[in-house]
Amino acid sequence: MIETTIRNHAAQAINVLYSANVAPEHVIIQKTRKDFEGDFTINIFPFLKISREKPDVTAEKIGNYLLEQVPELENFNIIKGFLNIVVSDSFWTGFLSEKYRDKMFGKQEKSSGRPVVIEFSSPNTNKPLHLGHIRNNLIGWSVAEILKANGNVVMKVNLVNDRGIHICKSMLAWEKWFRDTSPDSANTKGDKLVGECYVRFDQELKKEVAVLIEGGMSKDDAEKSAPLMAEAQEMLQKWEDNDTSVRELWSTMNAWVYQGFDLTYDRLGIAFDKVYYESDTYLLGKQIVQEGLKMG
C-alpha cells in the first residue's frame, strides 16, 4: 500500500540525508486533515534531534527526497513542521481500477464457517422509516456482506417493535380522525398513513396538555392526566388482554405499515433472513422483569 511505501522511503530519506539509522516504524504518518491539501502527513518533530535543523528545512529535504524516489507522489507542502504529501491522481485511479478488476478483492477463498448475526433496521410500526433507519439499513447490510465475503455464515435479522403505547397512539388516532381512511383511499404508503395518525395524536395531546397546564397542573402531571393519554393506556391494556376489536385494528394497521416498509426495503435492496416481532416475545420479557422485581 502507498502508505507503507511513503513510510519506508521517509525513513530512508532521514538515514541518507542525516547518516541516521531510523526504522520505518518510527515514522509517524497519518491521513492529512481535511482542511489541508494532501493525502498523508508526516510528523517531522521526532527527527529534529537528528537533523539539527529547523522543522520546515528538515521537512522540505525529506519531501524533495520522496518526490525523487517515489513516482506515485505528485507534490508536498509544509505546515508548521508537518509534511503533507500529495499522491497523484493517476495512482488512485490505477489502484481503484486494479481492485475493481480483482473479483476476489476483500474475500477469502475458504469459509471459516463462523456464524454471525447482524441485527439492524428494527423500526417501530407507528411511522415510516426515516433517514436514521436508512443509514442503519445501509450500514447493517454492508457489514453483513463484508463479513459474508470474508467467509462467515451471516444471518441478517430485523427486530420489529410492533406493540406498546406508541403503537396504540396511532391506533387511537385512526379511530378518532382517520376511520374512513386506508392507504388505498388516501393513495399513500401504509407506513406513511399510520405515521400521520401518530402525528395527529401528538398534536391533539399537546392541546389537551396546554389546557390542563393553564388550569394549574404541572407539565408532567398534565401529560399523564390528559384524556387522550388515558384512552391510549386503556387501549394498550385491552391489547394485552387480547380484546378482539383492538387486536383486529392492530393487525390491520401493522399490515399497512409492513407493506410500506417492504416498498422501502425493496428500493434499498435490503432483505432479511429472519424477522422477529416484539409482540411474540414481550410476555417472556415481562415475566423476567417481574421475577427480578420479586427478587428485589
PDB file of C-alpha atoms in Angstrom:
ATOM      1  CA  MET A   1       0.000   0.000   0.000  1.00  0.00           C
ATOM      2  CA  ILE A   2       1.163   3.537  -0.756  1.00  0.00           C
ATOM      3  CA  GLU A   3       1.207   4.468   2.947  1.00  0.00           C
ATOM      4  CA  THR A   4       3.806   1.769   3.624  1.00  0.00           C
ATOM      5  CA  THR A   5       5.847   2.931   0.646  1.00  0.00           C
ATOM      6  CA  ILE A   6       5.860   6.514   1.932  1.00  0.00           C
ATOM      7  CA  ARG A   7       6.814   5.411   5.442  1.00  0.00           C
ATOM      8  CA  ASN A   8       9.691   3.236   4.210  1.00  0.00           C
ATOM      9  CA  HIS A   9      11.098   5.935   1.933  1.00  0.00           C
ATOM     10  CA  ALA A  10      10.703   8.614   4.609  1.00  0.00           C
ATOM     11  CA  ALA A  11      12.857   6.535   6.954  1.00  0.00           C
ATOM     12  CA  GLN A  12      15.284   6.010   4.103  1.00  0.00           C
ATOM     13  CA  ALA A  13      15.382   9.763   3.455  1.00  0.00           C
ATOM     14  CA  ILE A  14      16.314  10.529   7.075  1.00  0.00           C
ATOM     15  CA  ASN A  15      19.012   7.866   7.067  1.00  0.00           C
ATOM     16  CA  VAL A  16      20.515   9.046   3.772  1.00  0.00           C
ATOM     17  CA  LEU A  17      20.282  12.784   4.446  1.00  0.00           C
ATOM     18  CA  TYR A  18      21.473  12.695   8.041  1.00  0.00           C
ATOM     19  CA  SER A  19      23.502   9.474   8.328  1.00  0.00           C
ATOM     20  CA  ALA A  20      20.987   8.078  10.786  1.00  0.00           C
ATOM     21  CA  ASN A  21      19.517   4.658  11.495  1.00  0.00           C
ATOM     22  CA  VAL A  22      15.755   5.257  11.747  1.00  0.00           C
ATOM     23  CA  ALA A  23      13.408   2.286  11.336  1.00  0.00           C
ATOM     24  CA  PRO A  24      10.236   2.786   9.254  1.00  0.00           C
ATOM     25  CA  GLU A  25       8.008   2.074  12.248  1.00  0.00           C
ATOM     26  CA  HIS A  26       9.384   5.205  13.914  1.00  0.00           C
ATOM     27  CA  VAL A  27       7.970   7.412  11.165  1.00  0.00           C
ATOM     28  CA  ILE A  28       4.624   8.828  12.324  1.00  0.00           C
ATOM     29  CA  ILE A  29       2.320   9.033   9.309  1.00  0.00           C
ATOM     30  CA  GLN A  30      -1.403   9.713   9.251  1.00  0.00           C
ATOM     31  CA  LYS A  31      -4.098  10.876   6.876  1.00  0.00           C
ATOM     32  CA  THR A  32      -3.961  14.599   6.176  1.00  0.00           C
ATOM     33  CA  ARG A  33      -6.648  16.677   7.863  1.00  0.00           C
ATOM     34  CA  LYS A  34      -9.447  17.744   5.532  1.00  0.00           C
ATOM     35  CA  ASP A  35      -8.659  21.441   5.913  1.00  0.00           C
ATOM     36  CA  PHE A  36      -5.160  20.964   4.425  1.00  0.00           C
ATOM     37  CA  GLU A  37      -4.025  19.859   0.988  1.00  0.00           C
ATOM     38  CA  GLY A  38      -2.573  16.360   0.928  1.00  0.00           C
ATOM     39  CA  ASP A  39      -3.271  12.678   1.416  1.00  0.00           C
ATOM     40  CA  PHE A  40      -0.750  11.705   4.096  1.00  0.00           C
ATOM     41  CA  THR A  41       1.068  13.741   6.736  1.00  0.00           C
ATOM     42  CA  ILE A  42       4.443  13.018   8.365  1.00  0.00           C
ATOM     43  CA  ASN A  43       5.308  14.495  11.753  1.00  0.00           C
ATOM     44  CA  ILE A  44       8.843  15.881  11.398  1.00  0.00           C
ATOM     45  CA  PHE A  45       9.446  16.883  15.037  1.00  0.00           C
ATOM     46  CA  PRO A  46      10.724  13.465  16.264  1.00  0.00           C
ATOM     47  CA  PHE A  47      13.670  13.780  13.835  1.00  0.00           C
ATOM     48  CA  LEU A  48      14.853  17.298  14.654  1.00  0.00           C
ATOM     49  CA  LYS A  49      17.437  15.971  17.120  1.00  0.00           C
ATOM     50  CA  ILE A  50      18.907  14.047  14.217  1.00  0.00           C
ATOM     51  CA  SER A  51      18.743  16.816  11.586  1.00  0.00           C
ATOM     52  CA  ARG A  52      19.640  19.691  13.958  1.00  0.00           C
ATOM     53  CA  GLU A  53      17.720  21.944  11.575  1.00  0.00           C
ATOM     54  CA  LYS A  54      14.522  23.944  11.666  1.00  0.00           C
ATOM     55  CA  PRO A  55      11.352  21.865  11.181  1.00  0.00           C
ATOM     56  CA  ASP A  56      10.476  23.370   7.791  1.00  0.00           C
ATOM     57  CA  VAL A  57      14.013  22.854   6.456  1.00  0.00           C
ATOM     58  CA  THR A  58      14.027  19.204   7.501  1.00  0.00           C
ATOM     59  CA  ALA A  59      10.530  18.697   6.079  1.00  0.00           C
ATOM     60  CA  GLU A  60      11.489  20.217   2.723  1.00  0.00           C
ATOM     61  CA  LYS A  61      14.546  17.970   2.367  1.00  0.00           C
ATOM     62  CA  ILE A  62      12.531  14.858   3.179  1.00  0.00           C
ATOM     63  CA  GLY A  63       9.741  15.980   0.828  1.00  0.00           C
ATOM     64  CA  ASN A  64      12.144  16.516  -2.079  1.00  0.00           C
ATOM     65  CA  TYR A  65      13.734  13.110  -1.447  1.00  0.00           C
ATOM     66  CA  LEU A  66      10.318  11.449  -1.514  1.00  0.00           C
ATOM     67  CA  LEU A  67       9.374  13.134  -4.801  1.00  0.00           C
ATOM     68  CA  GLU A  68      12.602  11.875  -6.369  1.00  0.00           C
ATOM     69  CA  GLN A  69      12.252   8.311  -5.100  1.00  0.00           C
ATOM     70  CA  VAL A  70       8.505   7.637  -5.216  1.00  0.00           C
ATOM     71  CA  PRO A  71       6.946   8.252  -8.664  1.00  0.00           C
ATOM     72  CA  GLU A  72       3.407   7.923  -7.257  1.00  0.00           C
ATOM     73  CA  LEU A  73       3.833  11.197  -5.364  1.00  0.00           C
ATOM     74  CA  GLU A  74       2.903  14.467  -7.017  1.00  0.00           C
ATOM     75  CA  ASN A  75       3.658  17.278  -4.581  1.00  0.00           C
ATOM     76  CA  PHE A  76       4.064  18.262  -0.945  1.00  0.00           C
ATOM     77  CA  ASN A  77       3.520  21.221   1.353  1.00  0.00           C
ATOM     78  CA  ILE A  78       4.722  22.070   4.834  1.00  0.00           C
ATOM     79  CA  ILE A  79       2.583  23.378   7.697  1.00  0.00           C
ATOM     80  CA  LYS A  80       4.493  24.193  10.884  1.00  0.00           C
ATOM     81  CA  GLY A  81       6.735  21.163  10.821  1.00  0.00           C
ATOM     82  CA  PHE A  82       4.222  18.751   9.337  1.00  0.00           C
ATOM     83  CA  LEU A  83       4.940  17.392   5.861  1.00  0.00           C
ATOM     84  CA  ASN A  84       1.730  16.976   3.837  1.00  0.00           C
ATOM     85  CA  ILE A  85       2.198  14.645   0.884  1.00  0.00           C
ATOM     86  CA  VAL A  86       0.005  14.654  -2.223  1.00  0.00           C
ATOM     87  CA  VAL A  87      -0.418  11.329  -4.026  1.00  0.00           C
ATOM     88  CA  SER A  88      -1.000  11.609  -7.779  1.00  0.00           C
ATOM     89  CA  ASP A  89      -4.488  11.131  -9.205  1.00  0.00           C
ATOM     90  CA  SER A  90      -3.081   8.565 -11.637  1.00  0.00           C
ATOM     91  CA  PHE A  91      -2.062   6.351  -8.708  1.00  0.00           C
ATOM     92  CA  TRP A  92      -5.543   6.439  -7.170  1.00  0.00           C
ATOM     93  CA  THR A  93      -7.342   5.753 -10.452  1.00  0.00           C
ATOM     94  CA  GLY A  94      -4.937   2.910 -11.182  1.00  0.00           C
ATOM     95  CA  PHE A  95      -5.392   1.496  -7.684  1.00  0.00           C
ATOM     96  CA  LEU A  96      -9.188   1.589  -7.937  1.00  0.00           C
ATOM     97  CA  SER A  97      -9.137   0.112 -11.439  1.00  0.00           C
ATOM     98  CA  GLU A  98      -6.922  -2.752 -10.296  1.00  0.00           C
ATOM     99  CA  LYS A  99      -9.115  -3.561  -7.301  1.00  0.00           C
ATOM    100  CA  TYR A 100     -12.272  -3.293  -9.398  1.00  0.00           C
ATOM    101  CA  ARG A 101     -10.946  -5.956 -11.782  1.00  0.00           C
ATOM    102  CA  ASP A 102      -9.925  -8.204  -8.889  1.00  0.00           C
ATOM    103  CA  LYS A 103     -13.015 -10.359  -8.314  1.00  0.00           C
ATOM    104  CA  MET A 104     -11.535 -11.748  -5.095  1.00  0.00           C
ATOM    105  CA  PHE A 105     -10.710  -8.372  -3.556  1.00  0.00           C
ATOM    106  CA  GLY A 106     -11.686  -8.407   0.121  1.00  0.00           C
ATOM    107  CA  LYS A 107     -12.749 -12.042   0.010  1.00  0.00           C
ATOM    108  CA  GLN A 108     -11.423 -15.263   1.456  1.00  0.00           C
ATOM    109  CA  GLU A 109     -11.388 -18.355  -0.700  1.00  0.00           C
ATOM    110  CA  LYS A 110     -12.232 -20.720   2.151  1.00  0.00           C
ATOM    111  CA  SER A 111     -15.108 -20.183   4.540  1.00  0.00           C
ATOM    112  CA  SER A 112     -14.359 -20.226   8.236  1.00  0.00           C
ATOM    113  CA  GLY A 113     -17.961 -21.257   8.841  1.00  0.00           C
ATOM    114  CA  ARG A 114     -18.199 -18.930  11.822  1.00  0.00           C
ATOM    115  CA  PRO A 115     -21.860 -17.881  12.325  1.00  0.00           C
ATOM    116  CA  VAL A 116     -22.514 -14.173  12.781  1.00  0.00           C
ATOM    117  CA  VAL A 117     -25.864 -12.477  13.481  1.00  0.00           C
ATOM    118  CA  ILE A 118     -26.258  -8.882  12.291  1.00  0.00           C
ATOM    119  CA  GLU A 119     -29.388  -7.194  13.669  1.00  0.00           C
ATOM    120  CA  PHE A 120     -30.362  -3.928  12.027  1.00  0.00           C
ATOM    121  CA  SER A 121     -33.228  -1.661  10.979  1.00  0.00           C
ATOM    122  CA  SER A 122     -35.537  -2.563  13.915  1.00  0.00           C
ATOM    123  CA  PRO A 123     -38.270   0.030  13.275  1.00  0.00           C
ATOM    124  CA  ASN A 124     -41.416   0.874  15.210  1.00  0.00           C
ATOM    125  CA  THR A 125     -44.717   0.250  13.450  1.00  0.00           C
ATOM    126  CA  ASN A 126     -46.151   3.691  14.227  1.00  0.00           C
ATOM    127  CA  LYS A 127     -44.390   5.627  11.469  1.00  0.00           C
ATOM    128  CA  PRO A 128     -42.434   5.211   8.225  1.00  0.00           C
ATOM    129  CA  LEU A 129     -38.725   4.503   8.036  1.00  0.00           C
ATOM    130  CA  HIS A 130     -36.795   7.774   8.349  1.00  0.00           C
ATOM    131  CA  LEU A 131     -33.283   8.887   7.401  1.00  0.00           C
ATOM    132  CA  GLY A 132     -31.798   7.315  10.529  1.00  0.00           C
ATOM    133  CA  HIS A 133     -33.303   3.959   9.566  1.00  0.00           C
ATOM    134  CA  ILE A 134     -31.907   4.252   6.045  1.00  0.00           C
ATOM    135  CA  ARG A 135     -28.434   4.899   7.464  1.00  0.00           C
ATOM    136  CA  ASN A 136     -28.855   1.945   9.812  1.00  0.00           C
ATOM    137  CA  ASN A 137     -30.051  -0.279   6.956  1.00  0.00           C
ATOM    138  CA  LEU A 138     -27.140   0.555   4.676  1.00  0.00           C
ATOM    139  CA  ILE A 139     -24.549   0.094   7.423  1.00  0.00           C
ATOM    140  CA  GLY A 140     -26.096  -3.171   8.622  1.00  0.00           C
ATOM    141  CA  TRP A 141     -26.372  -4.617   5.127  1.00  0.00           C
ATOM    142  CA  SER A 142     -22.825  -3.543   4.236  1.00  0.00           C
ATOM    143  CA  VAL A 143     -21.319  -5.054   7.395  1.00  0.00           C
ATOM    144  CA  ALA A 144     -23.215  -8.288   6.748  1.00  0.00           C
ATOM    145  CA  GLU A 145     -21.977  -8.501   3.158  1.00  0.00           C
ATOM    146  CA  ILE A 146     -18.376  -7.743   4.193  1.00  0.00           C
ATOM    147  CA  LEU A 147     -18.489 -10.483   6.817  1.00  0.00           C
ATOM    148  CA  LYS A 148     -20.041 -12.867   4.310  1.00  0.00           C
ATOM    149  CA  ALA A 149     -17.316 -12.089   1.770  1.00  0.00           C
ATOM    150  CA  ASN A 150     -14.741 -12.954   4.415  1.00  0.00           C
ATOM    151  CA  GLY A 151     -16.015 -16.453   4.920  1.00  0.00           C
ATOM    152  CA  ASN A 152     -18.600 -16.069   7.663  1.00  0.00           C
ATOM    153  CA  VAL A 153     -22.084 -17.540   7.737  1.00  0.00           C
ATOM    154  CA  VAL A 154     -24.219 -14.426   8.226  1.00  0.00           C
ATOM    155  CA  MET A 155     -27.813 -14.082   9.386  1.00  0.00           C
ATOM    156  CA  LYS A 156     -29.442 -10.693   8.751  1.00  0.00           C
ATOM    157  CA  VAL A 157     -32.050 -10.139  11.458  1.00  0.00           C
ATOM    158  CA  ASN A 158     -34.712  -7.457  11.939  1.00  0.00           C
ATOM    159  CA  LEU A 159     -36.368  -6.957  15.338  1.00  0.00           C
ATOM    160  CA  VAL A 160     -39.624  -5.038  14.853  1.00  0.00           C
ATOM    161  CA  ASN A 161     -41.122  -3.084  17.747  1.00  0.00           C
ATOM    162  CA  ASP A 162     -44.758  -3.766  16.847  1.00  0.00           C
ATOM    163  CA  ARG A 163     -46.543  -3.187  20.164  1.00  0.00           C
ATOM    164  CA  GLY A 164     -46.691  -0.706  23.023  1.00  0.00           C
ATOM    165  CA  ILE A 165     -48.107   2.694  23.901  1.00  0.00           C
ATOM    166  CA  HIS A 166     -46.682   4.406  20.807  1.00  0.00           C
ATOM    167  CA  ILE A 167     -48.464   1.893  18.575  1.00  0.00           C
ATOM    168  CA  CYS A 168     -51.720   2.466  20.446  1.00  0.00           C
ATOM    169  CA  LYS A 169     -51.393   6.219  19.927  1.00  0.00           C
ATOM    170  CA  SER A 170     -51.562   5.711  16.146  1.00  0.00           C
ATOM    171  CA  MET A 171     -54.427   3.250  16.512  1.00  0.00           C
ATOM    172  CA  LEU A 172     -56.458   5.608  18.697  1.00  0.00           C
ATOM    173  CA  ALA A 173     -55.846   8.492  16.308  1.00  0.00           C
ATOM    174  CA  TRP A 174     -57.096   6.388  13.393  1.00  0.00           C
ATOM    175  CA  GLU A 175     -60.287   5.575  15.296  1.00  0.00           C
ATOM    176  CA  LYS A 176     -60.909   9.231  16.112  1.00  0.00           C
ATOM    177  CA  TRP A 177     -59.823  11.115  12.970  1.00  0.00           C
ATOM    178  CA  PHE A 178     -58.956   8.661  10.164  1.00  0.00           C
ATOM    179  CA  ARG A 179     -61.613   5.961  10.494  1.00  0.00           C
ATOM    180  CA  ASP A 180     -62.675   6.069   6.844  1.00  0.00           C
ATOM    181  CA  THR A 181     -59.094   6.295   5.555  1.00  0.00           C
ATOM    182  CA  SER A 182     -56.914   3.481   4.224  1.00  0.00           C
ATOM    183  CA  PRO A 183     -53.676   3.511   2.216  1.00  0.00           C
ATOM    184  CA  ASP A 184     -55.682   2.805  -0.935  1.00  0.00           C
ATOM    185  CA  SER A 185     -58.254   5.541  -0.345  1.00  0.00           C
ATOM    186  CA  ALA A 186     -55.515   8.034   0.572  1.00  0.00           C
ATOM    187  CA  ASN A 187     -53.289   6.849  -2.298  1.00  0.00           C
ATOM    188  CA  THR A 188     -50.292   6.672   0.032  1.00  0.00           C
ATOM    189  CA  LYS A 189     -47.952   4.134   1.585  1.00  0.00           C
ATOM    190  CA  GLY A 190     -49.368   2.391   4.617  1.00  0.00           C
ATOM    191  CA  ASP A 191     -46.499   3.334   6.910  1.00  0.00           C
ATOM    192  CA  LYS A 192     -46.900   6.983   5.932  1.00  0.00           C
ATOM    193  CA  LEU A 193     -50.624   6.941   6.747  1.00  0.00           C
ATOM    194  CA  VAL A 194     -50.001   5.380  10.156  1.00  0.00           C
ATOM    195  CA  GLY A 195     -47.288   7.967  10.749  1.00  0.00           C
ATOM    196  CA  GLU A 196     -49.814  10.714  10.019  1.00  0.00           C
ATOM    197  CA  CYS A 197     -52.096   9.178  12.641  1.00  0.00           C
ATOM    198  CA  TYR A 198     -49.263   9.268  15.163  1.00  0.00           C
ATOM    199  CA  VAL A 199     -48.520  12.916  14.408  1.00  0.00           C
ATOM    200  CA  ARG A 200     -52.211  13.812  14.775  1.00  0.00           C
ATOM    201  CA  PHE A 201     -52.339  12.125  18.178  1.00  0.00           C
ATOM    202  CA  ASP A 202     -49.345  14.160  19.331  1.00  0.00           C
ATOM    203  CA  GLN A 203     -50.909  17.389  18.076  1.00  0.00           C
ATOM    204  CA  GLU A 204     -54.204  16.755  19.851  1.00  0.00           C
ATOM    205  CA  LEU A 205     -52.436  15.624  23.018  1.00  0.00           C
ATOM    206  CA  LYS A 206     -50.493  18.885  23.168  1.00  0.00           C
ATOM    207  CA  LYS A 207     -53.765  20.814  23.038  1.00  0.00           C
ATOM    208  CA  GLU A 208     -55.164  18.869  25.982  1.00  0.00           C
ATOM    209  CA  VAL A 209     -51.942  19.256  27.950  1.00  0.00           C
ATOM    210  CA  ALA A 210     -51.933  23.022  27.356  1.00  0.00           C
ATOM    211  CA  VAL A 211     -55.455  23.320  28.772  1.00  0.00           C
ATOM    212  CA  LEU A 212     -54.500  21.348  31.880  1.00  0.00           C
ATOM    213  CA  ILE A 213     -51.371  23.435  32.416  1.00  0.00           C
ATOM    214  CA  GLU A 214     -53.451  26.624  32.170  1.00  0.00           C
ATOM    215  CA  GLY A 215     -55.604  25.170  34.917  1.00  0.00           C
ATOM    216  CA  GLY A 216     -52.612  24.987  37.230  1.00  0.00           C
ATOM    217  CA  MET A 217     -51.349  21.470  36.613  1.00  0.00           C
ATOM    218  CA  SER A 218     -47.625  20.763  36.105  1.00  0.00           C
ATOM    219  CA  LYS A 219     -46.479  19.654  32.662  1.00  0.00           C
ATOM    220  CA  ASP A 220     -45.604  16.138  33.824  1.00  0.00           C
ATOM    221  CA  ASP A 221     -48.939  15.691  35.570  1.00  0.00           C
ATOM    222  CA  ALA A 222     -50.811  17.177  32.606  1.00  0.00           C
ATOM    223  CA  GLU A 223     -49.185  14.755  30.165  1.00  0.00           C
ATOM    224  CA  LYS A 224     -50.085  11.818  32.402  1.00  0.00           C
ATOM    225  CA  SER A 225     -53.630  13.029  33.096  1.00  0.00           C
ATOM    226  CA  ALA A 226     -54.645  14.097  29.578  1.00  0.00           C
ATOM    227  CA  PRO A 227     -57.779  12.230  28.417  1.00  0.00           C
ATOM    228  CA  LEU A 228     -56.114  11.111  25.182  1.00  0.00           C
ATOM    229  CA  MET A 229     -53.220   9.535  27.055  1.00  0.00           C
ATOM    230  CA  ALA A 230     -55.658   7.771  29.357  1.00  0.00           C
ATOM    231  CA  GLU A 231     -57.504   6.375  26.319  1.00  0.00           C
ATOM    232  CA  ALA A 232     -54.241   5.199  24.768  1.00  0.00           C
ATOM    233  CA  GLN A 233     -53.264   3.462  28.005  1.00  0.00           C
ATOM    234  CA  GLU A 234     -56.695   1.839  28.132  1.00  0.00           C
ATOM    235  CA  MET A 235     -56.270   0.605  24.560  1.00  0.00           C
ATOM    236  CA  LEU A 236     -52.864  -0.849  25.435  1.00  0.00           C
ATOM    237  CA  GLN A 237     -54.395  -2.711  28.359  1.00  0.00           C
ATOM    238  CA  LYS A 238     -57.119  -4.067  26.073  1.00  0.00           C
ATOM    239  CA  TRP A 239     -54.446  -5.209  23.633  1.00  0.00           C
ATOM    240  CA  GLU A 240     -52.647  -7.077  26.416  1.00  0.00           C
ATOM    241  CA  ASP A 241     -55.999  -8.592  27.425  1.00  0.00           C
ATOM    242  CA  ASN A 242     -56.465  -9.824  23.823  1.00  0.00           C
ATOM    243  CA  ASP A 243     -59.521  -7.655  23.164  1.00  0.00           C
ATOM    244  CA  THR A 244     -60.801  -8.804  19.768  1.00  0.00           C
ATOM    245  CA  SER A 245     -61.584  -5.414  18.205  1.00  0.00           C
ATOM    246  CA  VAL A 246     -58.319  -3.853  19.400  1.00  0.00           C
ATOM    247  CA  ARG A 247     -56.299  -6.800  18.140  1.00  0.00           C
ATOM    248  CA  GLU A 248     -58.037  -6.665  14.757  1.00  0.00           C
ATOM    249  CA  LEU A 249     -57.261  -2.964  14.357  1.00  0.00           C
ATOM    250  CA  TRP A 250     -53.669  -3.590  15.461  1.00  0.00           C
ATOM    251  CA  SER A 251     -53.249  -6.350  12.870  1.00  0.00           C
ATOM    252  CA  THR A 252     -54.772  -4.216  10.113  1.00  0.00           C
ATOM    253  CA  MET A 253     -52.660  -1.135  10.768  1.00  0.00           C
ATOM    254  CA  ASN A 254     -49.464  -3.136  11.247  1.00  0.00           C
ATOM    255  CA  ALA A 255     -50.130  -4.845   7.909  1.00  0.00           C
ATOM    256  CA  TRP A 256     -50.356  -1.400   6.296  1.00  0.00           C
ATOM    257  CA  VAL A 257     -47.035  -0.470   7.856  1.00  0.00           C
ATOM    258  CA  TYR A 258     -45.307  -3.677   6.736  1.00  0.00           C
ATOM    259  CA  GLN A 259     -46.442  -3.081   3.156  1.00  0.00           C
ATOM    260  CA  GLY A 260     -44.880   0.370   3.310  1.00  0.00           C
ATOM    261  CA  PHE A 261     -41.699  -0.942   4.929  1.00  0.00           C
ATOM    262  CA  ASP A 262     -41.353  -3.601   2.224  1.00  0.00           C
ATOM    263  CA  LEU A 263     -41.512  -0.986  -0.530  1.00  0.00           C
ATOM    264  CA  THR A 264     -38.705   0.968   1.128  1.00  0.00           C
ATOM    265  CA  TYR A 265     -36.591  -2.131   1.735  1.00  0.00           C
ATOM    266  CA  ASP A 266     -37.035  -3.179  -1.899  1.00  0.00           C
ATOM    267  CA  ARG A 267     -35.926   0.233  -3.130  1.00  0.00           C
ATOM    268  CA  LEU A 268     -32.801  -0.009  -0.969  1.00  0.00           C
ATOM    269  CA  GLY A 269     -32.085  -3.601  -1.981  1.00  0.00           C
ATOM    270  CA  ILE A 270     -32.391  -4.713   1.643  1.00  0.00           C
ATOM    271  CA  ALA A 271     -33.680  -8.122   2.763  1.00  0.00           C
ATOM    272  CA  PHE A 272     -33.595 -10.147   5.985  1.00  0.00           C
ATOM    273  CA  ASP A 273     -33.108 -13.816   6.759  1.00  0.00           C
ATOM    274  CA  LYS A 274     -35.307 -13.577   9.843  1.00  0.00           C
ATOM    275  CA  VAL A 275     -37.757 -11.011  11.223  1.00  0.00           C
ATOM    276  CA  TYR A 276     -38.622 -11.060  14.921  1.00  0.00           C
ATOM    277  CA  TYR A 277     -41.573  -9.229  16.480  1.00  0.00           C
ATOM    278  CA  GLU A 278     -41.734  -7.802  19.993  1.00  0.00           C
ATOM    279  CA  SER A 279     -45.342  -8.978  20.254  1.00  0.00           C
ATOM    280  CA  ASP A 280     -44.054 -12.570  20.155  1.00  0.00           C
ATOM    281  CA  THR A 281     -41.540 -12.077  22.957  1.00  0.00           C
ATOM    282  CA  TYR A 282     -42.830  -9.333  25.267  1.00  0.00           C
ATOM    283  CA  LEU A 283     -44.533 -11.741  27.677  1.00  0.00           C
ATOM    284  CA  LEU A 284     -41.245 -13.542  28.266  1.00  0.00           C
ATOM    285  CA  GLY A 285     -39.550 -10.212  28.891  1.00  0.00           C
ATOM    286  CA  LYS A 286     -42.369  -9.131  31.197  1.00  0.00           C
ATOM    287  CA  GLN A 287     -42.046 -12.352  33.162  1.00  0.00           C
ATOM    288  CA  ILE A 288     -38.299 -11.856  33.604  1.00  0.00           C
ATOM    289  CA  VAL A 289     -38.854  -8.279  34.821  1.00  0.00           C
ATOM    290  CA  GLN A 290     -41.500  -9.400  37.312  1.00  0.00           C
ATOM    291  CA  GLU A 291     -39.198 -12.117  38.641  1.00  0.00           C
ATOM    292  CA  GLY A 292     -36.458  -9.524  39.039  1.00  0.00           C
ATOM    293  CA  LEU A 293     -38.788  -7.211  40.951  1.00  0.00           C
ATOM    294  CA  LYS A 294     -39.738 -10.028  43.315  1.00  0.00           C
ATOM    295  CA  MET A 295     -36.061 -10.684  43.968  1.00  0.00           C
ATOM    296  CA  GLY A 296     -35.580  -7.010  44.850  1.00  0.00           C
TER     297      GLY A 296
END
